[in-house]
Amino acid sequence: MTKRNNPDKHSSYNGHLVAYACNDKQSIGRRFNETHPTYRNEYQRDRDRIIHSAAFRRLEYKTQVFVNHEGDLFRTRLTHSLEVAQIARSISRELGLHEDVTEAIALAHDLGHTPFGHAGQTALNNCMKDFGGFEHNIQSLRVVDKLEQKYADFDGLNLTFETREGILKHCAINNAKKLGDIGLRFLDKTYPSLEAQLTDYSDEIAYNNHDIDDGIRYGLITMDSLLKIELFREQYDIVNKRYTGLDDKKLIHEIIRRMINVMVIDLIDTSRKNIAKANLKSIYEVRNQKQPLMAFSDSMTEKKLELKQFLRKELYQHYRVHRMTKKAADVIDALFNAFIDDLKILPTEALEHCNILKDKHSDKGLARGISDYIAGMTDRYAIVEYERIFNPRQLSFVNLIP
Ligand code: MG
């Protein structure tokens, strides 16, 4: 029988929150006051609202790197978000931080992404350049603050400040000025909670590693080329020493799981030292530090940079990825221009949304309404919508039914 490890030997987590964690009982609060939930804390309520949102369900059909329908095994925004939540919760728990708010931030962090990943976001940003631009982080906040329409008492999901603070990872200064309390830290150059900081790192750990896995599966990168990368080679050597004759599928998994593990351990160890040095007494002190306390060691930062540069060159800029993203960008561009030229082709609900925003903010509002409609589309919905509008073979009424 396998000898079981003593869990206490491997984790310093004792079930208590540290004094500088997000605390659901001392939350800065929600935009609209509500009674406290029963049998759940405030951050669990946030997480539950996110999981039950339409935007969360749409993540299943949105591209991470590879367009959604290209293969059933590739990561989608949904599976990516679940992987981020898994990594973030482990780190949060180990550091005595609030696991529930961490999970809520992780599950919501990509809600504002357009269809077709970064190509879609760049295309939509170009379309919106005269109307305030498009940033997926701000769009994620817009989804949870305004666009989800299901509660009787308020627009959006009415999440706590701490979850919203974590969702808004980056923000241009001009946009931050319009966002009230949640945008202040970009003007003051202060930092968010440790839960928000670590979720941002977990996002990076997740995509750097799963993009290797997807890239190999798609045949765009090879094991041989990856052996030039120190982070990969170190784990390859360890696995190869321990096992002989592993098939490629098991070999790559054994390497990637170890890569995730060493990055997580490095992040925890380095951040723990930073936190100890800062001698924190409250979350207010976390927010007012001169630099973020969550960090990789210098050597891991270097290795991670090498990996990111590799992925940029070999994967994200591969001609086959470019061909796909070019088409995707063309779809977004064509849809935006078709809608702005002729509002009458917008579905009723989208048109109503655009008209409400137009009444408030004229042309800028109108364009924002169209951008909301397009950003909310899944990959396949955007393609179908494009077909409906531009393919003359789809002139029959049946094909026009949404
Ligand atoms: Mg992400």
Coordinates of C-alpha atoms and ligand atoms in Angstrom, one line a residue:
M1 CA 0.0 0.0 0.0
T2 CA 1.2 3.5 -0.8
K3 CA 2.4 5.4 2.3
R4 CA 0.2 8.5 2.8
N5 CA 1.9 11.8 3.3
N6 CA 1.2 13.8 6.3
P7 CA -0.5 16.9 4.8
D8 CA 0.7 19.2 7.7
K9 CA 4.3 18.5 6.6
H10 CA 3.6 20.0 3.2
S11 CA 1.4 23.0 3.9
S12 CA 1.6 25.8 6.4
Y13 CA -2.1 26.6 5.9
N14 CA -4.0 26.4 9.3
G15 CA -7.4 27.4 8.2
H16 CA -7.0 31.0 9.4
L17 CA -6.9 34.2 7.4
V18 CA -3.8 36.3 7.8
A19 CA -4.5 39.9 9.1
Y20 CA -3.7 41.4 5.7
A21 CA -6.0 39.1 3.6
C22 CA -9.3 40.3 2.1
N23 CA -11.9 39.8 4.7
D24 CA -15.5 39.2 3.7
K25 CA -16.7 40.7 7.0
Q26 CA -14.8 43.9 6.4
S27 CA -15.5 44.2 2.7
I28 CA -15.5 47.7 1.2
G29 CA -18.8 46.6 0.0
R30 CA -21.1 46.4 -3.0
R31 CA -22.3 49.3 -5.2
F32 CA -25.9 48.6 -4.1
N33 CA -26.5 47.5 -0.5
E34 CA -27.8 44.0 0.0
T35 CA -28.6 41.9 3.0
H36 CA -25.8 39.4 3.9
P37 CA -26.1 35.9 2.4
T38 CA -27.1 32.9 4.4
Y39 CA -24.7 30.0 4.8
R40 CA -22.2 31.7 2.4
N41 CA -19.8 34.5 2.8
E42 CA -19.8 37.6 0.5
Y43 CA -17.1 36.3 -1.8
Q44 CA -18.8 33.0 -2.2
R45 CA -21.8 34.9 -3.3
D46 CA -19.7 36.8 -5.8
R47 CA -18.3 33.5 -7.2
D48 CA -21.7 31.9 -7.4
R49 CA -23.1 35.0 -9.3
I50 CA -20.2 34.8 -11.8
I51 CA -20.7 31.0 -12.4
H52 CA -24.4 31.6 -13.0
S53 CA -23.8 34.5 -15.4
A54 CA -24.4 34.2 -19.2
A55 CA -20.9 35.7 -19.9
F56 CA -19.3 32.8 -18.0
R57 CA -21.2 30.2 -20.0
R58 CA -20.0 32.0 -23.2
L59 CA -16.4 31.4 -22.2
E60 CA -16.8 27.8 -23.3
Y61 CA -17.0 29.0 -27.0
K62 CA -14.4 31.7 -26.9
T63 CA -10.8 31.3 -28.2
Q64 CA -7.8 31.2 -25.9
V65 CA -5.2 30.9 -28.6
F66 CA -6.8 28.5 -31.1
V67 CA -10.2 29.2 -32.6
N68 CA -12.8 27.4 -30.7
H69 CA -13.9 24.8 -33.3
E70 CA -10.4 23.8 -34.3
G71 CA -10.3 20.9 -31.9
D72 CA -12.1 19.6 -28.8
L73 CA -8.9 19.3 -26.7
F74 CA -7.6 22.9 -27.0
R75 CA -8.1 25.3 -24.1
T76 CA -11.0 27.6 -24.3
R77 CA -11.5 30.7 -22.2
L78 CA -13.6 28.6 -19.9
T79 CA -11.1 25.8 -19.3
H80 CA -8.3 28.4 -19.0
S81 CA -10.3 30.3 -16.3
L82 CA -10.8 27.0 -14.4
E83 CA -7.1 26.3 -14.6
V84 CA -6.3 29.8 -13.3
A85 CA -8.8 29.3 -10.5
Q86 CA -7.1 26.0 -9.5
I87 CA -3.6 27.5 -9.4
A88 CA -4.8 30.7 -7.7
R89 CA -6.7 28.9 -5.0
S90 CA -3.7 26.7 -4.1
I91 CA -1.4 29.8 -3.7
S92 CA -4.1 31.8 -1.8
R93 CA -4.7 29.0 0.7
E94 CA -1.0 28.4 1.3
L95 CA -0.4 32.1 2.1
G96 CA -3.5 32.2 4.4
L97 CA -5.3 34.5 2.0
H98 CA -9.0 34.5 1.1
E99 CA -9.6 31.5 -1.2
D100 CA -13.1 32.5 -2.1
V101 CA -12.4 36.0 -3.4
T102 CA -9.4 34.5 -5.2
E103 CA -11.6 32.0 -7.0
A104 CA -14.2 34.7 -7.8
I105 CA -11.5 36.9 -9.4
A106 CA -10.0 34.0 -11.4
L107 CA -13.3 32.8 -12.8
A108 CA -14.3 36.4 -13.8
H109 CA -10.9 37.6 -15.1
D110 CA -11.6 36.9 -18.8
L111 CA -15.3 37.6 -19.0
G112 CA -14.8 40.7 -21.1
H113 CA -12.7 39.0 -23.8
T114 CA -14.0 39.3 -27.4
P115 CA -14.4 36.3 -29.7
F116 CA -11.1 35.1 -31.3
G117 CA -8.8 36.0 -28.5
H118 CA -6.2 38.8 -28.8
A119 CA -6.8 39.2 -32.6
G120 CA -10.5 40.0 -31.8
Q121 CA -9.6 42.4 -29.1
T122 CA -7.0 44.3 -31.3
A123 CA -9.6 44.4 -34.2
L124 CA -12.3 45.8 -31.9
N125 CA -10.0 48.3 -30.3
N126 CA -9.2 49.6 -33.8
C127 CA -12.8 49.8 -34.7
M128 CA -13.4 51.8 -31.4
K129 CA -10.4 54.1 -31.7
D130 CA -12.6 57.2 -32.3
F131 CA -15.0 56.2 -29.6
G132 CA -12.9 55.5 -26.5
G133 CA -11.1 52.3 -27.6
F134 CA -11.7 48.8 -26.3
E135 CA -9.8 47.1 -23.3
H136 CA -10.8 43.6 -22.3
N137 CA -10.1 44.3 -18.6
I138 CA -12.4 47.2 -18.5
Q139 CA -14.9 45.1 -20.5
S140 CA -14.8 42.4 -17.9
L141 CA -15.7 45.0 -15.3
R142 CA -18.4 46.3 -17.5
V143 CA -19.9 42.8 -17.8
V144 CA -20.1 42.4 -14.0
D145 CA -21.1 46.0 -13.3
K146 CA -23.6 46.6 -16.1
L147 CA -24.1 44.2 -18.9
E148 CA -25.4 41.1 -17.1
Q149 CA -29.1 41.9 -16.9
K150 CA -30.8 39.4 -14.6
Y151 CA -31.3 40.9 -11.1
A152 CA -34.4 42.9 -10.3
D153 CA -32.7 45.4 -8.0
F154 CA -29.6 46.4 -10.1
D155 CA -27.8 46.1 -13.4
G156 CA -24.8 43.7 -13.5
L157 CA -23.9 41.2 -10.7
N158 CA -23.3 43.8 -7.9
L159 CA -20.0 42.2 -6.8
T160 CA -17.9 43.3 -3.9
F161 CA -15.2 45.9 -4.3
E162 CA -12.5 43.3 -3.7
T163 CA -13.6 41.0 -6.5
R164 CA -14.1 44.0 -8.9
E165 CA -10.6 45.3 -7.9
G166 CA -9.1 42.0 -8.9
I167 CA -11.0 41.9 -12.2
L168 CA -9.6 45.3 -13.3
K169 CA -6.0 44.1 -13.7
H170 CA -4.8 46.9 -16.0
C171 CA -6.3 50.1 -17.0
A172 CA -5.2 53.2 -19.0
I173 CA -5.1 56.4 -16.9
N174 CA -7.7 58.1 -19.0
N175 CA -10.1 55.3 -18.5
A176 CA -9.2 55.0 -14.8
K177 CA -10.4 58.6 -14.2
K178 CA -13.9 57.6 -15.3
L179 CA -14.2 54.5 -13.1
G180 CA -14.5 56.1 -9.6
D181 CA -13.1 54.2 -6.6
I182 CA -12.2 51.1 -8.5
G183 CA -9.9 53.1 -10.9
L184 CA -8.2 55.1 -8.1
R185 CA -5.2 52.8 -7.7
F186 CA -4.1 53.4 -11.3
L187 CA -4.0 57.2 -10.6
D188 CA -2.4 56.8 -7.1
K189 CA 0.0 54.1 -8.4
T190 CA -0.9 51.8 -5.5
Y191 CA -1.6 48.1 -5.6
P192 CA -4.6 45.8 -5.2
S193 CA -5.0 43.0 -2.6
L194 CA -2.6 40.1 -2.6
E195 CA -5.5 37.9 -3.8
A196 CA -5.8 40.1 -6.9
Q197 CA -2.0 40.1 -7.4
L198 CA -1.6 36.3 -7.1
T199 CA -4.5 35.7 -9.5
D200 CA -2.7 37.8 -12.1
Y201 CA 0.4 35.6 -11.7
S202 CA -1.8 32.5 -11.8
D203 CA -3.2 33.6 -15.2
E204 CA 0.4 33.9 -16.5
I205 CA 1.4 30.5 -15.1
A206 CA -1.6 28.8 -16.6
Y207 CA -1.3 30.2 -20.1
N208 CA 2.4 29.9 -20.4
N209 CA 2.1 26.2 -19.6
H210 CA -1.1 25.3 -21.4
D211 CA 0.0 27.1 -24.5
I212 CA 3.0 24.8 -24.7
D213 CA 0.7 21.8 -24.4
D214 CA -1.8 23.1 -27.0
G215 CA 1.1 24.3 -29.3
I216 CA 2.6 20.8 -29.3
R217 CA -0.8 19.2 -29.9
Y218 CA -1.4 21.5 -32.9
G219 CA 2.0 20.7 -34.3
L220 CA 3.3 24.3 -34.2
I221 CA 6.1 23.7 -31.7
T222 CA 8.2 20.6 -31.1
M223 CA 9.8 19.1 -28.1
D224 CA 13.2 19.6 -29.7
S225 CA 12.7 23.3 -30.0
L226 CA 11.4 23.5 -26.4
L227 CA 14.6 22.0 -25.2
K228 CA 16.3 25.3 -25.8
I229 CA 14.2 26.8 -23.0
E230 CA 15.8 26.4 -19.6
L231 CA 12.5 26.1 -17.7
F232 CA 11.4 23.3 -19.9
R233 CA 14.8 21.6 -20.2
E234 CA 15.3 21.4 -16.4
Q235 CA 12.0 19.5 -16.0
Y236 CA 12.7 17.4 -19.1
D237 CA 16.0 16.2 -17.5
I238 CA 14.3 15.3 -14.2
V239 CA 11.5 13.3 -15.9
N240 CA 13.9 11.6 -18.3
K241 CA 16.2 10.6 -15.4
R242 CA 13.3 9.1 -13.5
Y243 CA 11.4 7.4 -16.3
T244 CA 12.7 5.7 -19.4
G245 CA 10.7 5.1 -22.5
L246 CA 7.7 7.3 -21.6
D247 CA 5.5 8.0 -24.6
D248 CA 5.4 11.6 -25.8
K249 CA 1.9 12.3 -24.3
K250 CA 3.0 11.2 -20.8
L251 CA 6.4 12.9 -21.1
I252 CA 4.9 16.3 -22.0
H253 CA 2.4 16.1 -19.3
E254 CA 5.0 15.1 -16.7
I255 CA 7.1 18.1 -17.8
I256 CA 4.3 20.6 -17.8
R257 CA 2.9 19.6 -14.5
R258 CA 6.4 20.1 -13.0
M259 CA 6.8 23.4 -14.7
I260 CA 3.6 24.7 -13.2
N261 CA 4.7 23.3 -9.8
V262 CA 8.1 25.0 -9.7
M263 CA 6.6 28.3 -10.8
V264 CA 3.9 28.1 -8.1
I265 CA 6.5 27.2 -5.4
D266 CA 8.9 29.9 -6.5
L267 CA 6.0 32.5 -6.4
I268 CA 4.9 31.4 -2.9
D269 CA 8.5 31.3 -1.5
T270 CA 9.5 34.7 -3.0
S271 CA 6.2 36.4 -2.1
R272 CA 6.3 35.0 1.5
K273 CA 9.7 36.6 2.0
N274 CA 8.5 39.9 0.6
I275 CA 5.4 39.8 2.9
A276 CA 7.4 38.9 6.0
K277 CA 9.8 41.9 5.3
A278 CA 6.9 44.3 4.9
N279 CA 5.6 43.3 8.3
L280 CA 2.0 43.9 7.2
K281 CA -0.9 44.5 9.7
S282 CA -3.8 45.1 7.3
I283 CA -4.9 45.0 3.7
Y284 CA -4.6 48.8 3.6
E285 CA -0.9 48.3 4.1
V286 CA -0.9 45.8 1.2
R287 CA -2.5 48.4 -1.0
N288 CA -0.1 51.2 0.0
Q289 CA 3.2 49.3 -0.6
K290 CA 5.7 50.9 -2.9
Q291 CA 5.8 47.8 -5.0
P292 CA 3.7 44.6 -5.4
L293 CA 4.6 41.9 -2.8
M294 CA 3.6 39.0 -5.0
A295 CA 6.7 38.2 -7.1
F296 CA 8.8 35.5 -8.8
S297 CA 12.5 35.3 -7.8
D298 CA 14.9 37.0 -10.2
S299 CA 16.0 33.7 -11.7
M300 CA 12.4 32.6 -12.3
T301 CA 11.6 35.9 -13.8
E302 CA 14.4 35.5 -16.3
K303 CA 13.5 31.9 -17.1
K304 CA 9.8 32.9 -17.6
L305 CA 10.8 35.7 -19.9
E306 CA 12.8 33.3 -22.0
L307 CA 9.7 31.0 -22.3
K308 CA 7.4 33.9 -23.1
Q309 CA 9.7 35.1 -25.9
F310 CA 9.9 31.6 -27.2
L311 CA 6.1 31.3 -27.3
R312 CA 5.6 34.7 -28.9
K313 CA 8.0 33.9 -31.7
E314 CA 7.3 30.2 -32.3
L315 CA 3.6 30.0 -31.4
Y316 CA 1.7 33.3 -31.4
Q317 CA 3.5 34.6 -34.5
H318 CA 3.4 31.3 -36.3
Y319 CA 2.0 31.8 -39.8
R320 CA -0.8 29.3 -39.2
V321 CA -1.9 31.3 -36.1
H322 CA -1.6 34.5 -38.1
R323 CA -3.8 33.1 -40.9
M324 CA -6.5 32.2 -38.4
T325 CA -6.3 35.5 -36.5
K326 CA -6.3 37.6 -39.7
K327 CA -9.6 36.0 -40.7
A328 CA -10.9 36.5 -37.2
A329 CA -10.0 40.2 -37.2
D330 CA -11.7 40.6 -40.6
V331 CA -14.9 39.1 -39.2
I332 CA -14.9 41.6 -36.2
D333 CA -14.1 44.5 -38.4
A334 CA -16.8 43.6 -41.0
L335 CA -19.4 43.1 -38.3
F336 CA -18.6 46.4 -36.6
N337 CA -18.8 48.4 -39.8
A338 CA -21.9 46.7 -41.0
F339 CA -23.7 47.5 -37.7
I340 CA -22.6 51.1 -37.5
D341 CA -23.5 51.7 -41.1
D342 CA -27.0 50.3 -40.7
L343 CA -28.4 49.9 -37.2
K344 CA -31.5 48.3 -38.6
I345 CA -29.7 45.0 -39.1
L346 CA -29.0 44.7 -35.3
P347 CA -31.1 42.2 -33.4
T348 CA -33.9 43.9 -31.4
E349 CA -32.2 43.5 -28.0
A350 CA -28.8 44.8 -29.2
L351 CA -30.5 47.7 -31.0
E352 CA -32.4 48.7 -27.8
H353 CA -29.1 48.6 -25.8
C354 CA -27.4 50.8 -28.5
N355 CA -30.3 53.3 -28.5
I356 CA -30.2 53.6 -24.7
L357 CA -26.4 54.3 -24.8
K358 CA -26.9 56.7 -27.8
D359 CA -29.4 58.7 -25.9
K360 CA -26.9 59.1 -23.0
H361 CA -23.6 59.5 -24.9
S362 CA -24.6 60.1 -28.6
D363 CA -22.3 58.5 -31.2
K364 CA -19.8 57.3 -28.6
G365 CA -22.6 55.5 -26.8
L366 CA -23.9 54.0 -30.0
A367 CA -20.4 52.6 -30.9
R368 CA -20.0 51.3 -27.3
G369 CA -23.4 49.5 -27.6
I370 CA -22.2 47.8 -30.8
S371 CA -18.8 47.0 -29.2
D372 CA -20.7 45.4 -26.2
Y373 CA -22.8 43.3 -28.7
I374 CA -19.7 42.1 -30.6
A375 CA -17.5 41.5 -27.5
G376 CA -20.2 39.3 -26.0
M377 CA -20.3 37.0 -29.0
T378 CA -18.7 33.6 -28.9
D379 CA -16.4 32.6 -31.8
R380 CA -19.1 30.5 -33.5
Y381 CA -21.8 33.1 -33.0
A382 CA -19.6 35.8 -34.6
I383 CA -19.0 33.5 -37.6
V384 CA -22.7 32.7 -37.9
E385 CA -23.6 36.3 -37.6
Y386 CA -21.1 37.2 -40.3
E387 CA -22.6 34.5 -42.6
R388 CA -26.1 35.8 -42.0
I389 CA -25.1 39.3 -42.9
F390 CA -22.6 38.8 -45.8
N391 CA -23.4 35.4 -47.4
P392 CA -26.0 35.9 -50.2
R393 CA -26.8 32.2 -50.1
Q394 CA -28.3 32.8 -46.6
L395 CA -31.1 35.0 -48.0
S396 CA -33.9 32.6 -47.1
F397 CA -35.9 33.7 -44.1
V398 CA -35.2 30.4 -42.2
N399 CA -31.5 31.3 -42.2
L400 CA -32.2 34.7 -40.9
I401 CA -33.8 33.5 -37.7
P402 CA -31.3 34.0 -34.9
Ligands
MG1 MG -6.5 34.9 -18.7

